[in-house]
Amino acid sequence: MDRREFLNATGAGAAALLGCTALPILADDPQPQAANHPALRGVTWDKAPCRYCGTGCGVEVGVKENRVVAVRGDEKSPVNKGLLCAKGYHLPGMLYGKDRLTHPLRRDASGKLSKISWDEALNLIAEKFGQTLAEHGPESVAIYGSGQWTIFDGYAANKWIKAGMRSNNIDPNARLCMASAVMGFMTQFQSDEPMGCYEDLDVGDDFVLWGNNMAEMHPVLFSRMLENKRRNPRVRIVDIGTRWTPTSGFADLYVEIKPGSDLALANGILHLLLKRNQIDHAFIRENVVFRRGIEDLEQIGYGCYDDQTESYKFKDTAQESSLDELRTFLEDYTPEKVSEITGVSVSQIDALATLYGERQRGVVSMWCMGVNQHVRGTWMNNLITNLHLLTGKISRPGANPFSLTGQPSACGTAREVGTLSNRLPADMVVMNAEHRALAEKLWSIEPGTINPQPGLHTVDMFRALARGDVKAMWIQVTNPWVTLPNLNRFERKVGDGRFIVVSDIYPTPTTEVADLILPSAAWVEREGMFGNTERRTQHWNRMVDPPGEAKEDAWQIMQVAKRMNMGHLFPWADDDNWHEQMFEEYRAFTVGHGKDLASYDQLRAARGLRWPVVDGKETRYRYAAGEDPYVKKDSGVHFYKAKGYGEKAAVWLRPYHPPAEVPDDDYPFWLTTGRVLEHWHTGSMTRRVKQLHQAVPAAYVELNRADATKLGVQDGDQVKLVSRRGEIVMAAKIDDRGRPPQGSAFVPFFDESKLVNMLTLDAMDNISKEPDFKKCAIRIEKV
């Protein structure tokens, strides 16, 4: 079965998903089965969120004889209403790869791995981290986690390192994907996460997708949008992208843009809105302030250095601004000039401004990695939200800026629990003395314990590891030796004086560099909670036993803490109901702060609840009168979290800056990276699912037909991609699902044998410190 047949068979074109039902899919038979199929006799069912992306689809999991034997979409789930994508329908397979890690493994000086006991493994971690702390201090230890951590895992890690080891060197791989969205929300509302919800997809009039291939990356959500369009032909979809994708085929308007020029396009739209007076003056007077930061390109830089000893120290500062100053600032962004920068026609720029400016129509802007993985990702988040703040199209059904997430708990764990190097739970930060005091009180630790200095963010953390400044690191639920940009920087040799622990479920390039490998329990092999894109916290029960001696990540951390004389941080660690006690302790951070989570018992019973949850009632739209319990006014909105702005939202003036690297005579092609429908992230789970792997067994490079002809390359030929940092060889795809314009190439990153991040640049956003995986220069050679 080739890709096109696979897409048709699984409904990957999104439209086909509309007709799917919640029939069970057996683990060993990918065809939908009737509920009375003989293989389903004696099967018990329970609810869980999907293990993969940030959509948070509800799944019913079928268990028989201590094994997951089937899944079906959960018709009671308000997220997906019984629908699943191709990956979701094949969930059981990710648990049962033949090479699951089942025992702790220690690597000796020769590189050979041997089994050891859990006691030996945990004692070794406690010894190594304790010795490193004693000899080199808190800056020498680190833990690198994930948006795939459950809430329990992330909370245990955060408490252990910040309250136990007094280090803030904790960061998740969400730094690589969602940090710009975090800082976009924080700089404008002083509170993270969207104000809207998935119901926007059912009622919006216009949808503008900024660099967001929803048909493949979020197909269930895209199907809701298409169903809205089917019922309401007046609904319009605009796809703004650097290459034609399956999403483009469903769009009413496809806007092709030069890589890295989206800042200019957004400012060009704003220019026309102000020039035409298509802004909501009353909304602005009541709810908006204006701010301006540092704009000098030379002063800001891009954070990528040849010298490994350097770190990115830029810090933005805010100055008050005004609507008049914004108007003057935008004068230079005429349609003609913006067209020259972006490659977007003047007529399309005009059409976009008209769409955002129509007062009677709701607009939902949606974005993901195309905006966030950007050297000015925070700025771009700001500009998209500016479009909504200036037109008043925010915090109401079908009218919102909506950042989508790629991991199942990038919101619930990385962002809400606060497993970033500068954060504490519930939007609190280590730099704020009141926030530290509250955390120290809730954690029952001595005042002054929490370090007020932010720790190392992901890129600087691994640069510090490469230098030897970080000497002990624990990596859980992520695969950085595939996902980090400019991977050539991070070579590892056994016996180099650094101690690396990796907890995972399968061997990966990251376990290959580990001194100690720990087998983790996955998904329904343990109890868990995720928080999805629409602020919905979802709980699931343990349904089957993990293989061999695999243990959940939170348990691993608590057992090490106990061996480091930090057991007081987890006084309930050995209780049968420790998950409940841990969650209720964490929940205390959120209650009364507009981030209120539902109780443990409520979440066990529900198909997830969207915070803030007050008096048992969830919130659809944050900041909206009649919806958000913290808003006391009768109508309109109240941005009550933004205390520093007088409880108003901030419109930021943000100029266009060019990308950190652009094509030239030596490297004449753009390279951008991303995902495909069939595989998730680095493929460590999905490549072990037979049906998904057979559909797309290897990574490839998408080329424009004209470029291929000039290079003498035909579909399937091997080509070499070369950047200033590295090279890889792979097969070319021409006129496939994605179709880049001339001068551009696209490579997915799921294939660990084709490490595209050997080519990428480790330039990063000036505020969020998120790397820009989407733009670098390469040359292409036929092999």
PDB file of C-alpha atoms in Angstrom, residues 157 551 665:
ATOM      1  CA  ALA A 157      10.556  16.287  38.470  1.00  0.00           C
ATOM      2  CA  LYS A 551       8.157   1.654  36.018  1.00  0.00           C
ATOM      3  CA  ASP A 665      25.081  31.028  -4.299  1.00  0.00           C
TER       4      ASP A 665
END
